[in-house]
Each structure stands twice: as structure tokens, then as C-alpha cells.
mmCIF file of C-alpha atoms in Angstrom:
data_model
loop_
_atom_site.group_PDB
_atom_site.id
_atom_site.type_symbol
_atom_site.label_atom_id
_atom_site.label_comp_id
_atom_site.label_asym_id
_atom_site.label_seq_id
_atom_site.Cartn_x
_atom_site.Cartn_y
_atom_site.Cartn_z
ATOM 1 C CA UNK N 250 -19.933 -21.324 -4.673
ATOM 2 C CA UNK N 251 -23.164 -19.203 -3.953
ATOM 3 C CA UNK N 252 -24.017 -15.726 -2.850
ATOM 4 C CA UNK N 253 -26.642 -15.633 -0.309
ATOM 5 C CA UNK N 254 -29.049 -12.235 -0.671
ATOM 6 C CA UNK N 255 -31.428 -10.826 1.240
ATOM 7 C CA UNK N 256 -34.403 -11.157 -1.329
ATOM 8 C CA UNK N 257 -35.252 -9.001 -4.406
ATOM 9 C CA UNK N 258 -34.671 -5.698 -4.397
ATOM 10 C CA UNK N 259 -32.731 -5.829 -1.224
ATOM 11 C CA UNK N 260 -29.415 -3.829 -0.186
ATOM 12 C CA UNK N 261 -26.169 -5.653 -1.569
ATOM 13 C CA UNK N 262 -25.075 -4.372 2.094
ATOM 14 C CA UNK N 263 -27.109 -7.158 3.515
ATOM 15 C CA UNK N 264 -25.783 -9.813 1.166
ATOM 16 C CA UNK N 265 -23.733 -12.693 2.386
ATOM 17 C CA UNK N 266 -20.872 -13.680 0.823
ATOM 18 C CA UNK N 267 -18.681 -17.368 1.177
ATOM 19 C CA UNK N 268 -14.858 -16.775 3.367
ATOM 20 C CA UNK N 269 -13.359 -17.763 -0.017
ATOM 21 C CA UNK N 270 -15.040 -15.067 -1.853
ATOM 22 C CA UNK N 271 -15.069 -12.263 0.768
ATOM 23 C CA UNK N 272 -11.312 -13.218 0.666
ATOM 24 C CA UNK N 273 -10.486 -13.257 -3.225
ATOM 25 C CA UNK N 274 -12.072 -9.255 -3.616
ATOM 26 C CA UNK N 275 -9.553 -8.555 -0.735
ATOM 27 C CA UNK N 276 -7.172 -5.723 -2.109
ATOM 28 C CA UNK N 277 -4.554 -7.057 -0.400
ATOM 29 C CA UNK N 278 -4.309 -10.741 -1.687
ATOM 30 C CA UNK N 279 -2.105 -10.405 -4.646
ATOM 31 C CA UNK N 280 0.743 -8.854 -2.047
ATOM 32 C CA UNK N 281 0.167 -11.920 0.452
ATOM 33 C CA UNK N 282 0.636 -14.344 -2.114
ATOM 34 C CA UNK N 283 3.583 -12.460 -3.755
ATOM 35 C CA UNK N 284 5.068 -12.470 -0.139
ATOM 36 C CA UNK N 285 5.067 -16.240 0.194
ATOM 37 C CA UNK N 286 6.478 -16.950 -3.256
ATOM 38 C CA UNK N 287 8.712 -14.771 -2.639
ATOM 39 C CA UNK N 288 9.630 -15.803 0.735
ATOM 40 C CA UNK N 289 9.649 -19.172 -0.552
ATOM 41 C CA UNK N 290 11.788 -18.708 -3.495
ATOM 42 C CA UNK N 291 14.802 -17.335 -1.460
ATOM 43 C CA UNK N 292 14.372 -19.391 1.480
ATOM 44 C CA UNK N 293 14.542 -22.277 -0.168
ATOM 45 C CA UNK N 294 18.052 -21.263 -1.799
ATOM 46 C CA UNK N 295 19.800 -19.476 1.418
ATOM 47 C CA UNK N 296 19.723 -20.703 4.600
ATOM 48 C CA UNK N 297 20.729 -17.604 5.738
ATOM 49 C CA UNK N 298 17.875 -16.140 4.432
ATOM 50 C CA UNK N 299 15.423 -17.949 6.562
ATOM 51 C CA UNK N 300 17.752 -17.759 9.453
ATOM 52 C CA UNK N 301 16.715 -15.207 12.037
ATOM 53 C CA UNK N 302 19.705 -12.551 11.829
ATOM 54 C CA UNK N 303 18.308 -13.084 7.943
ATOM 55 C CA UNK N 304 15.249 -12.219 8.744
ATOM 56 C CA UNK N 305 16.138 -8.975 11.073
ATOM 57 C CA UNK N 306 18.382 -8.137 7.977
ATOM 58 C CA UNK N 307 15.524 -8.003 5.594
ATOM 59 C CA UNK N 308 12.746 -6.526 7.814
ATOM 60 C CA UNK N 309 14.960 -3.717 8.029
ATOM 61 C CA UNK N 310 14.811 -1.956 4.531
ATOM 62 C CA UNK N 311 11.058 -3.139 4.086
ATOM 63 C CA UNK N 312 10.680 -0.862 7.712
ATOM 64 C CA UNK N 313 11.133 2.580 6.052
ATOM 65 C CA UNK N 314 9.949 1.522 2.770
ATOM 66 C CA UNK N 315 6.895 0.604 4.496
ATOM 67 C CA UNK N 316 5.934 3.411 6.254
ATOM 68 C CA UNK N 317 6.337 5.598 3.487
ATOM 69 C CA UNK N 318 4.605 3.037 1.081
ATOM 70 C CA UNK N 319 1.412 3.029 3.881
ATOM 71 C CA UNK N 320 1.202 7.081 3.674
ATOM 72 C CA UNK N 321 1.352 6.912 0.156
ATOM 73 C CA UNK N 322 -1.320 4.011 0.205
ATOM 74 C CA UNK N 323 -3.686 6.611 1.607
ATOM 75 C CA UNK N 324 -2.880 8.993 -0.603
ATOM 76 C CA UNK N 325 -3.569 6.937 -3.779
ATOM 77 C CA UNK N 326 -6.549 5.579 -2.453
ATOM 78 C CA UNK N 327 -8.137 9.459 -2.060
ATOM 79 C CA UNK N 328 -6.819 9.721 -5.884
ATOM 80 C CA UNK N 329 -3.929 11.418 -5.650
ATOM 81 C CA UNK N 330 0.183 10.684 -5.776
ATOM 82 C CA UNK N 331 2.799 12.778 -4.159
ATOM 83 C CA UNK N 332 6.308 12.856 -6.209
ATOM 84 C CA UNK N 333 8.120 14.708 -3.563
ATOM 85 C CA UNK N 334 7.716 12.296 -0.367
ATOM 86 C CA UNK N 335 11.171 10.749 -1.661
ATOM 87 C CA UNK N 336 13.238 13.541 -1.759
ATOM 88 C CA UNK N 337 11.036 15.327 1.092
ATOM 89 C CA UNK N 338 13.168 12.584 3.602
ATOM 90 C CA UNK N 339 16.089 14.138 3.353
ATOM 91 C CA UNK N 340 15.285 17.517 3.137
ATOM 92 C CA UNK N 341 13.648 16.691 6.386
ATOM 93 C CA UNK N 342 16.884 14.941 7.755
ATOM 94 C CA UNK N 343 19.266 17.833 6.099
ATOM 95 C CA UNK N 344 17.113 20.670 8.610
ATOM 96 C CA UNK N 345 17.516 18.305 11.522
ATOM 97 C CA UNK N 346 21.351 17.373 11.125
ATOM 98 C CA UNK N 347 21.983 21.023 9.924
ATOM 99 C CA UNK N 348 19.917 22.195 12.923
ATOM 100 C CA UNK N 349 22.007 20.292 15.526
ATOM 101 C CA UNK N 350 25.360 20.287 14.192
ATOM 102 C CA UNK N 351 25.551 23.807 12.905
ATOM 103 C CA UNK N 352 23.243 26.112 15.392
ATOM 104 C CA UNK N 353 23.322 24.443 18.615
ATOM 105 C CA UNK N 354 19.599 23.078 18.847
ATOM 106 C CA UNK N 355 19.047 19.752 20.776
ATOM 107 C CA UNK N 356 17.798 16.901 18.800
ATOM 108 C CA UNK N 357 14.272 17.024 19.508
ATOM 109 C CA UNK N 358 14.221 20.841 18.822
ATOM 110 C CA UNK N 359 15.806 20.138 15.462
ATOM 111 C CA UNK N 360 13.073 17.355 15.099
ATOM 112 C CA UNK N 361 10.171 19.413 15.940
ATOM 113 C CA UNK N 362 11.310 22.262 12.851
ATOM 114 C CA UNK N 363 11.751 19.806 10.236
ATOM 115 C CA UNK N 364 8.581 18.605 10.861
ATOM 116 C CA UNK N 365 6.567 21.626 10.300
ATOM 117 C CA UNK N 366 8.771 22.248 7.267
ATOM 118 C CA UNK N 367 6.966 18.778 6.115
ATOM 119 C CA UNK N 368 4.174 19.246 7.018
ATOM 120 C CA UNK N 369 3.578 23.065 5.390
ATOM 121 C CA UNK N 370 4.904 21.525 2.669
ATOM 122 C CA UNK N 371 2.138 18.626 2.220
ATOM 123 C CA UNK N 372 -0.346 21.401 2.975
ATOM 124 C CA UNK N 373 1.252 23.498 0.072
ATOM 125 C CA UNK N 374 0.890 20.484 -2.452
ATOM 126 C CA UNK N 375 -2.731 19.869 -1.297
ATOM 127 C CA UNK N 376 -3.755 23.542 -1.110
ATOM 128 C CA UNK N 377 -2.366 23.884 -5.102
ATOM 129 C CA UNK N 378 -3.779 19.912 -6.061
ATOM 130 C CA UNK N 379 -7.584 20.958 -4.497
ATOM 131 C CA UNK N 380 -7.284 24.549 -5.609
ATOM 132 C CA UNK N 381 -6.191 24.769 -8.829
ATOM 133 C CA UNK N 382 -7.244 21.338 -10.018
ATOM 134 C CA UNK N 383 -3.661 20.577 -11.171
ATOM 135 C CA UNK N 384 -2.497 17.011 -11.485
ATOM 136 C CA UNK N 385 -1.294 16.075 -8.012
ATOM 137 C CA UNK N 386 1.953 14.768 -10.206
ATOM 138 C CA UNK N 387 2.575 17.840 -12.129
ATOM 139 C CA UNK N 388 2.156 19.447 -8.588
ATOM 140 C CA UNK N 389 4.117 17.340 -6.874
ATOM 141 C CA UNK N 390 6.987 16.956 -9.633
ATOM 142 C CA UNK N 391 7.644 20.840 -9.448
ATOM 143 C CA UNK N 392 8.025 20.662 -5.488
ATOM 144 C CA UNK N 393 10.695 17.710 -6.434
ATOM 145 C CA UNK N 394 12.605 19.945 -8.294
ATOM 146 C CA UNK N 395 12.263 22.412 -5.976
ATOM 147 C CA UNK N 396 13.459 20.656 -2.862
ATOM 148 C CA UNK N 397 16.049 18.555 -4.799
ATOM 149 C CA UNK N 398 17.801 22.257 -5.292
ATOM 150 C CA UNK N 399 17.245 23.445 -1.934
ATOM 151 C CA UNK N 400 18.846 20.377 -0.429
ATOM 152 C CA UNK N 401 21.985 20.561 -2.859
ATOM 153 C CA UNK N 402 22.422 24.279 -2.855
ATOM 154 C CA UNK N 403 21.873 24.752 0.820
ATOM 155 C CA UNK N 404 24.270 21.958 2.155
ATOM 156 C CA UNK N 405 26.904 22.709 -0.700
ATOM 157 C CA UNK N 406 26.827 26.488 0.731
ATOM 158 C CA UNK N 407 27.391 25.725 4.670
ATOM 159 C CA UNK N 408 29.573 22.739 3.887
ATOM 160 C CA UNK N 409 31.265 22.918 0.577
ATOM 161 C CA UNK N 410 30.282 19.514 -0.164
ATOM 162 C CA UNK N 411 27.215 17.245 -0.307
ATOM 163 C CA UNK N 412 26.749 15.847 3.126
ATOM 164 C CA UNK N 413 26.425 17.322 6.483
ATOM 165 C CA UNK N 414 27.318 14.932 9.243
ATOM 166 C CA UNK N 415 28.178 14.943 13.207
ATOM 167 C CA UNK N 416 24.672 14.536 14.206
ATOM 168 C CA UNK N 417 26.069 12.021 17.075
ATOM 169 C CA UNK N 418 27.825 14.813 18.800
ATOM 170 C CA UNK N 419 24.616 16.848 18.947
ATOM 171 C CA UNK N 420 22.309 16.993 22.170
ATOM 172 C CA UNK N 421 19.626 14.336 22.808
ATOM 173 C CA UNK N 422 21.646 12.078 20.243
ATOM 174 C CA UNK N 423 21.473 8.987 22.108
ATOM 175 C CA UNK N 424 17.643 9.283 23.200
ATOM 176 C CA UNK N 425 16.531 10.154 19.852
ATOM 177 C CA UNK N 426 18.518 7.133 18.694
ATOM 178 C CA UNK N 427 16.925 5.216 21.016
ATOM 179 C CA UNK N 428 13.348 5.936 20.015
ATOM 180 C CA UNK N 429 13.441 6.024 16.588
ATOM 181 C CA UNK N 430 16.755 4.363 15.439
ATOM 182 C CA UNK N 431 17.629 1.839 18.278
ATOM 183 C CA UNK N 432 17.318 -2.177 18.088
ATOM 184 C CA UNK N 433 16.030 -4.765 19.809
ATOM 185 C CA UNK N 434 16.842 -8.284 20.661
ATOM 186 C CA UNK N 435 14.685 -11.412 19.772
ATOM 187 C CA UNK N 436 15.549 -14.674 19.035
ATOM 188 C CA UNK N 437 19.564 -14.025 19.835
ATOM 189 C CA UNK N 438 19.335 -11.249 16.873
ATOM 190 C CA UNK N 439 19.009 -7.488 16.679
ATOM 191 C CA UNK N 440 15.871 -5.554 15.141
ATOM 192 C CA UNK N 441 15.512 -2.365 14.427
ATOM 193 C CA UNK N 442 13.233 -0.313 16.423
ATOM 194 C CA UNK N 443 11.724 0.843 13.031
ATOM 195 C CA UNK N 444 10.034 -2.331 12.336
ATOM 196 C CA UNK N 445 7.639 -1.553 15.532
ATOM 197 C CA UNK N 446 7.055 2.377 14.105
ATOM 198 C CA UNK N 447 6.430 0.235 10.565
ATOM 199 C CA UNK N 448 3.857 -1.856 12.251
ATOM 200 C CA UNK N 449 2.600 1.025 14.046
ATOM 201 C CA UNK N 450 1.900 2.919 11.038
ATOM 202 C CA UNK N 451 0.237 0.481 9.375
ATOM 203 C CA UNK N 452 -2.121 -0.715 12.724
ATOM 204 C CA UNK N 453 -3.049 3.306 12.613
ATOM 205 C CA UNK N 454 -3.836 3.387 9.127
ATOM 206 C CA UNK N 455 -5.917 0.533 8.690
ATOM 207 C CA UNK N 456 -7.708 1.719 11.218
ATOM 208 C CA UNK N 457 -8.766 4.653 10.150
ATOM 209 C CA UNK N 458 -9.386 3.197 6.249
ATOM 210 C CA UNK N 459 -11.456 0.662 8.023
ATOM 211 C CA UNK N 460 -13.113 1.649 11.412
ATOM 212 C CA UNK N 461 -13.901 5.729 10.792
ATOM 213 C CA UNK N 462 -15.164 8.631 9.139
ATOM 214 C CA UNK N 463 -11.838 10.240 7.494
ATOM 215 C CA UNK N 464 -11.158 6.423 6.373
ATOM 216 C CA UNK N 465 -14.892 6.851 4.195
ATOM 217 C CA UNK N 466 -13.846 9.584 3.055
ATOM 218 C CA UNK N 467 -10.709 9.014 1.740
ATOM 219 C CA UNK N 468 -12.391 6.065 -0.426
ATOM 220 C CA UNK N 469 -14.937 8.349 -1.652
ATOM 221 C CA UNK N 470 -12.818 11.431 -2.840
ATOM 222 C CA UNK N 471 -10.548 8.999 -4.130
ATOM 223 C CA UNK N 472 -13.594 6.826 -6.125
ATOM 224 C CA UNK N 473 -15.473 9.629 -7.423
ATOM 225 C CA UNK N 474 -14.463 13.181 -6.210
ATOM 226 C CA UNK N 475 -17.854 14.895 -7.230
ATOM 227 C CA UNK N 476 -19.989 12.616 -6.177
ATOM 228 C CA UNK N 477 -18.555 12.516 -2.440
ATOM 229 C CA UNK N 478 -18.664 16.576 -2.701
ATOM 230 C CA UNK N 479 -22.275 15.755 -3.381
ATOM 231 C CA UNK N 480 -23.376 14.250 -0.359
ATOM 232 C CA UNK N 481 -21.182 16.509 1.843
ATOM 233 C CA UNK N 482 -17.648 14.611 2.395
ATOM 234 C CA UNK N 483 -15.217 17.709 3.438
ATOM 235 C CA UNK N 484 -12.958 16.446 -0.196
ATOM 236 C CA UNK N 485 -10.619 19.651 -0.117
ATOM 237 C CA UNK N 486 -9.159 19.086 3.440
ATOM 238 C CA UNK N 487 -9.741 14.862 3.220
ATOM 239 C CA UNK N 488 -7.157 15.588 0.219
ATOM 240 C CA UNK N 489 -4.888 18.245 2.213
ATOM 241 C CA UNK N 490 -4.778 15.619 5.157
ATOM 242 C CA UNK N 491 -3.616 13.014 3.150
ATOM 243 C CA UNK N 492 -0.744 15.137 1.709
ATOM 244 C CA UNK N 493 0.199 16.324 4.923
ATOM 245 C CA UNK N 494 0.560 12.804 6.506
ATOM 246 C CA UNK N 495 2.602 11.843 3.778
ATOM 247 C CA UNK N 496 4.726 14.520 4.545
ATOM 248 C CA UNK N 497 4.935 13.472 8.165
ATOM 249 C CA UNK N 498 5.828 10.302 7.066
ATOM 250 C CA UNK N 499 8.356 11.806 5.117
ATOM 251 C CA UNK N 500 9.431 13.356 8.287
ATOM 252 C CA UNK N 501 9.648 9.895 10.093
ATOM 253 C CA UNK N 502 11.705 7.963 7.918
ATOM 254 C CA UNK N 503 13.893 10.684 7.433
ATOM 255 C CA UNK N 504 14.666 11.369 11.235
ATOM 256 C CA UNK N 505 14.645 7.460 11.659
ATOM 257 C CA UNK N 506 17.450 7.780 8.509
ATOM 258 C CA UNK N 507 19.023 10.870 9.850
ATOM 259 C CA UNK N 508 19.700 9.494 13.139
ATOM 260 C CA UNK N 509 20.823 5.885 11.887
ATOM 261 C CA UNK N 510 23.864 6.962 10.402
ATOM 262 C CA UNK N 511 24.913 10.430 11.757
ATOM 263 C CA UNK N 512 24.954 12.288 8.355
ATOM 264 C CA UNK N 513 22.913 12.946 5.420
ATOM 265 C CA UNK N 514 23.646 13.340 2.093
ATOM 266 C CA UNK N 515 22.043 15.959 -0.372
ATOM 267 C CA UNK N 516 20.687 13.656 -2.655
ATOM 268 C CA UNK N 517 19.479 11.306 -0.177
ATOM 269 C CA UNK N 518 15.760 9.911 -0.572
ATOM 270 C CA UNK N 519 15.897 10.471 -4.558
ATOM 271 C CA UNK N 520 13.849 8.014 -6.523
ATOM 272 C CA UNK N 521 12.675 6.430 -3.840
ATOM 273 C CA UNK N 522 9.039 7.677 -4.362
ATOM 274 C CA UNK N 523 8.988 5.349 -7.591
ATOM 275 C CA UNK N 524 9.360 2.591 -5.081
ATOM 276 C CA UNK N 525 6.648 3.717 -2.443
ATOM 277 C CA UNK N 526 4.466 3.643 -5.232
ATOM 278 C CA UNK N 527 5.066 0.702 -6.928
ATOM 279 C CA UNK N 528 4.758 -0.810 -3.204
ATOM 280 C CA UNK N 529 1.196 0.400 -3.246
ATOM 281 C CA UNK N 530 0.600 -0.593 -6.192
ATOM 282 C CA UNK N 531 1.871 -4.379 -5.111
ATOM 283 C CA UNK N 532 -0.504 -3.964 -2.139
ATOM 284 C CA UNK N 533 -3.480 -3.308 -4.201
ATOM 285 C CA UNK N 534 -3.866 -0.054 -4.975
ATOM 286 C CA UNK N 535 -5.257 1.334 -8.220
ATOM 287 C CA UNK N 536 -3.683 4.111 -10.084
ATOM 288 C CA UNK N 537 -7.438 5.461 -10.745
ATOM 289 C CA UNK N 538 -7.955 5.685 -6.787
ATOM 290 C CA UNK N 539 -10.662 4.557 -4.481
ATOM 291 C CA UNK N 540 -9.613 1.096 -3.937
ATOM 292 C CA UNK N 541 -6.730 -0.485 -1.834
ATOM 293 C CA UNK N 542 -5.447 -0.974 1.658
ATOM 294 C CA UNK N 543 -2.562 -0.177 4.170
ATOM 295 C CA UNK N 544 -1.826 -3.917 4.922
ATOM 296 C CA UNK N 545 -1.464 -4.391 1.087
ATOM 297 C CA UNK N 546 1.273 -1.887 1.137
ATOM 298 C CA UNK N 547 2.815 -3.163 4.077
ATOM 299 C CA UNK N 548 3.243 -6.398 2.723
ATOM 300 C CA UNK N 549 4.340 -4.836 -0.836
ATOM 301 C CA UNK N 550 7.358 -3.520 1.490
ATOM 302 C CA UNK N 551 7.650 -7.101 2.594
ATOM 303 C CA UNK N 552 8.484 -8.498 -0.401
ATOM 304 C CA UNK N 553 10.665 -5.579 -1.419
ATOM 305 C CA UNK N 554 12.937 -5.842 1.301
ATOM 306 C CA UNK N 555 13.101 -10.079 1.441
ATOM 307 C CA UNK N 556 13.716 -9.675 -2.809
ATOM 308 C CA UNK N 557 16.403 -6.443 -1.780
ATOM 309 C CA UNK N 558 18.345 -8.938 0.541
ATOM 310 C CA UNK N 559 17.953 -12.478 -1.533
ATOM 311 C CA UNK N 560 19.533 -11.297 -3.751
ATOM 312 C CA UNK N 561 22.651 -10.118 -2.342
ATOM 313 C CA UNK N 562 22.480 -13.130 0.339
ATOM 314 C CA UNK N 563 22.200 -15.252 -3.190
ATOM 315 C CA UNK N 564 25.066 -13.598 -5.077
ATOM 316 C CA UNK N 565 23.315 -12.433 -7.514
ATOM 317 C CA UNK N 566 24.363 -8.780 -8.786
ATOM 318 C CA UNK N 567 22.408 -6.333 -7.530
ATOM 319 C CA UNK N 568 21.011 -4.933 -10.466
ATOM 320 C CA UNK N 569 18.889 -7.658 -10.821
ATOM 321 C CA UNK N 570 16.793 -5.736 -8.020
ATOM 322 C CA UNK N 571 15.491 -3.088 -10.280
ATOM 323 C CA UNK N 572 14.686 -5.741 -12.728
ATOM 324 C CA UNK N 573 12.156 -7.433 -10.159
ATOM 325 C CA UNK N 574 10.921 -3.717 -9.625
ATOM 326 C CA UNK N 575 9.808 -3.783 -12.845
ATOM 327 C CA UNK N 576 8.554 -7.060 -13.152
ATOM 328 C CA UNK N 577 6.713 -6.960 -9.951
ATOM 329 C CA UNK N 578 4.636 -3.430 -10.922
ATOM 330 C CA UNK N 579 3.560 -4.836 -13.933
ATOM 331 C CA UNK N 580 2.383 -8.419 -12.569
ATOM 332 C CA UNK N 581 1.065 -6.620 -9.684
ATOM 333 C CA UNK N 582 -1.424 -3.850 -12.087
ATOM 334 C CA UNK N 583 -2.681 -6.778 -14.064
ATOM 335 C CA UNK N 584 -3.518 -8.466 -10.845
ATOM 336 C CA UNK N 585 -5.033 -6.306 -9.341
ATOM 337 C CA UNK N 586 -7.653 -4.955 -12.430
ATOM 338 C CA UNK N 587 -8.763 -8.560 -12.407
ATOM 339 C CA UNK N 588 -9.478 -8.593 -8.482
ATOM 340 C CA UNK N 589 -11.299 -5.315 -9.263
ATOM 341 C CA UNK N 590 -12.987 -6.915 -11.815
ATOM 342 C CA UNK N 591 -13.909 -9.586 -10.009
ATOM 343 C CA UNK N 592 -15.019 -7.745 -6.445
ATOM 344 C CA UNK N 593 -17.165 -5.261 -9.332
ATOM 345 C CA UNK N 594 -19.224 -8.793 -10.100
ATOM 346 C CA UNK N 595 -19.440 -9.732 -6.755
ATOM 347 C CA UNK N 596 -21.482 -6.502 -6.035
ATOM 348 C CA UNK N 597 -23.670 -6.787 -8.747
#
């Protein structure tokens, strides 16, 4: 296979590359291939697996986990990791159930407030992260704490227990449902409606890693945060931005959650941000930042929510799920260094 240039001395820009090549220094290819296999593997061994009510059954856990593991894509990519975006989704589901069920607001009211609340609190985490020059995880791990307390100290004081529920009854219950937590039919089976805000999310994203300025940006605060200071990328609020859309996406899953099944509990959403990240990770995103893409995480949702329901539709127990968590972050790291490796020699 050859590389094409444009004569000595001449910008690598202007190089041309073969389809196979262009395609093996993709970020995303490790997670494609991982997806078949993967698909593959369990459809091969359930036929209700590869059935379509199989299929809506899977795509429905790899929704949420997707949009959350796209936002936190971003976020890796500018350098940075956000500890609290699992635990953020149900403090923003706790203010919106609380909201409606306890002081009379409608759902979209309710909606509206926890979403500030998310979003000041990505702007928080950013403002401390760009200000201070923390670690974003050190950062992030003491707003963790901090809203795993609120959330079980709050709803233990206006409930008595753990869970506040009755959203159903509240107003705007069955439009809100409808929006962000509804199905619907194709092929004689029921999607969610989450699914289409998952592809959404991860259109929008790729489009702004790919096709604009903010998307250059993020790459270069996340690749080399002086350097992009340097030659005048905005770093401080590119970083902000990208802790503030996690947030939102917080925001989304957790309404999406919230409104799904009527009640949340206090510990709801904890842990989960080891998952978005490892789904990044799967997608082709380095720990180091600067390199990886939306669809990458997408698909690393993919395969965690076809392994999530092969294994129950196999029998197997489901511990055996946090096992191929494991498994998968580690193949997935060593993958992706040698694709980095590889797209490093490409460019020189």
C-alpha cells in the first residue's frame, strides 16, 4: 500500500492516503469491529437476540448509555473527565419528580429548574478545573460526594425514605412522556423514543467535532492545552462548555429516566460514570485527550447494551456483565494506543 504526497517539503494536509488506510487511523474502528463480534457472538446463540423485539430490547439500555457516553466523548477528547455526570442524573430527576409531586409545578416547569441546576453545576466544575488547575477528577470526585449527599439527605428528609415517586400524577405527565420517554413501532415491535434523542446526540456531536470551530478546539485544548492557548483557541470556556454539556446530558437521561418509571431513587445514576467512560474509551478515546470521536462512543454503547441483554437472553448470570466491562476497557486501551500509533506514522 502507498502514500501519495504532494512533493518534498509539501503539507502532510495535501497528502493522499489509500480508503484502507484513511480507514485503519479511524478512532472509531476498534468499536465497529467490537460491535460485530459482538453482535455476532450472541446472535448466533439466541434467536431472540437477533429477533426484532430483541433488538428494541437491547437498543434500549445502549440509548441512555449513549448519550451520556457521547457528552463524555467530548469531554475526554478536550482532556478532561467528569466523575459526577453519573450521579448528576438523578439529582437532576430527584428536582424534577420532587418539583412536581411535592410543590405543584407542571412537568416542563420542573424540567426547565433541574436543568439549570445541571448546568451551573458543569459550569462550577469547569470554572474550578480551568481556574485552579485541579485535576478535572479530583474536581469532579468532590462534586460526587457532594451531590451523592444532597440526593440522600434531601429525599430521606421530605420522604422518610429513599425514593420519591408519583411523577405520573403530576401536570404535563403524559406529554413529557411522550417526548422524551414514549415508544415507537417498527417492524411489529416497540422502540423507545430515546434511541432517536441517542442518535440525535450523536448526529449533533459529530458535527460539531468534525464540521466547526468549537469541534477544533476541543481537539486542540484536549491535545496540547498551551499550545492551543498559543495561537488564540478560547481553552477556558472550550473546557467550561464541555462540562456544561455533559451536565445537560446529565439532565437528559435523567428526565428521559425520571419520566420512564414515575419515581426516582436516591442513589440512582451511581457508578454509572465508570461505564460512560469506559464506553469512550471503547469508541476510541484516549485517556491523555485530543483524539477520539462521538460515533466511537456511540457504538461503545452498542456493544454495551447487545453484551447487557445476551447475556440475560443467554442465561448466563448477570455478573458476568461486569466481567466483560473489564475485559472490554482493557482490550479496547491497547487497541486503541496501537491505532494511535499507527495514524502517528501515517502523518509522518
Amino acid at each position: 500500500m502507498t502514500v501519495k504526497t504532494a512533493g518534498p517539503g509539501a503539507d502532510e494536509r495535501l497528502a493522499s492516503t489509500g480508503l484502507a488506510r484513511r480507514l485503519l487511523i479511524r478512532p472509531e474502528l476498534g468499536a465497529v469491529v467490537g460491535a460485530v463480534v459482538v453482535f455476532a457472538f450472541f446472535a448466533g446463540q439466541s434467536e431472540t437476540f437477533r429477533s426484532v423485539d430483541g433488538v428494541a430490547n437491547w437498543l434500549d439500555p445502549a440509548s441512555t448509555l449513549g448519550i451520556m457516553a457521547v457528552a463524555v466523548a467530548l469531554l475526554m477528547i478536550g482532556g478532561e473527565f467528569d466523575l459526577s455526570a453519573g450521579v448528576l442524573t438523578g439529582t437532576t430527576g430527584l428536582i424534577t419528580v420532587i418539583l412536581a409531586t411535592r410543590y405543584g409545578f407542571s412537568i416542563w416547569t420542573a424540567m426547565l429548574v433541574a436543568l439549570a441546576v445541571a448546568l451551573l453545576v458543569g459550569f462550577i466544575n469547569g470554572l474550578i478545573v480551568v481556574r485552579t488547575a485541579l485535576p478535572s477528577f479530583i474536581v469532579t470526585l468532590g462534586a460526587f460526594l457532594m451531590l451523592q449527599g444532597i440526593n440522600l439527605g434531601v429525599t430521606k428528609a421530605l420522604t422518610g425514605t429513599v425514593q420519591v415517586s408519583g411523577l405520573r400524577r403530576a401536570e404535563g405527565y403524559e406529554q413529557a412522556r411522550a417526548v422524551l420517554a414514549g415508544t415507537f413501532s417498527l417492524g411489529g415491535a416497540d422502540f423507545r423514543v430515546a434511541i432517536l434523542w441517542w442518535l440525535g446526540v450523536t448526529a449533533l456531536a459529530t458535527w460539531v467535532l468534525t464540521r466547526t470551530r468549537p469541534g477544533n478546539w476541543i481537539f486542540a485544548v484536549g491535545g496540547d492545552d498551551r499550545a492551543a492557548r498559543a495561537v488564540g483557541v478560547p481553552a477556558e470556556r472550550t473546557k467550561i462548555a464541555l462540562f456544561m454539556t455533559t451536565a445537560g446530558a446529565a439532565w437528559l437521561v435523567g428526565s428521559i429516566l425520571a419520566l420512564r418509571f414515575t419515581s426516582v431513587q436516591a442513589n440512582a445514576g451511581l457508578g454509572q460514570e465508570f461505564v460512560y467512560i469506559i464506553a469512550a474509551v471503547i469508541g476510541g478515546c484516549l485517556l491523555t485527550g485530543g483524539y477520539g470521536s462521538a460515533i466511537g462512543a456511540a457504538v461503545g454503547a452498542l456493544i454495551f447494551g447487545m453484551a447487557d441483554k445476551g447475556i440475560v437472553f443467554l442465561g448466563w448470570d448477570a455478573d458476568w456483565f461486569r466481567f466483560f466491562l473489564g475485559a472490554m476497557l482493557l482490550l479496547a486501551t491497547l487497541a486503541n494506543r496501537l491505532v494511535r500509533r499507527y495514524a502517528e506514522e501515517v502523518r509522518h
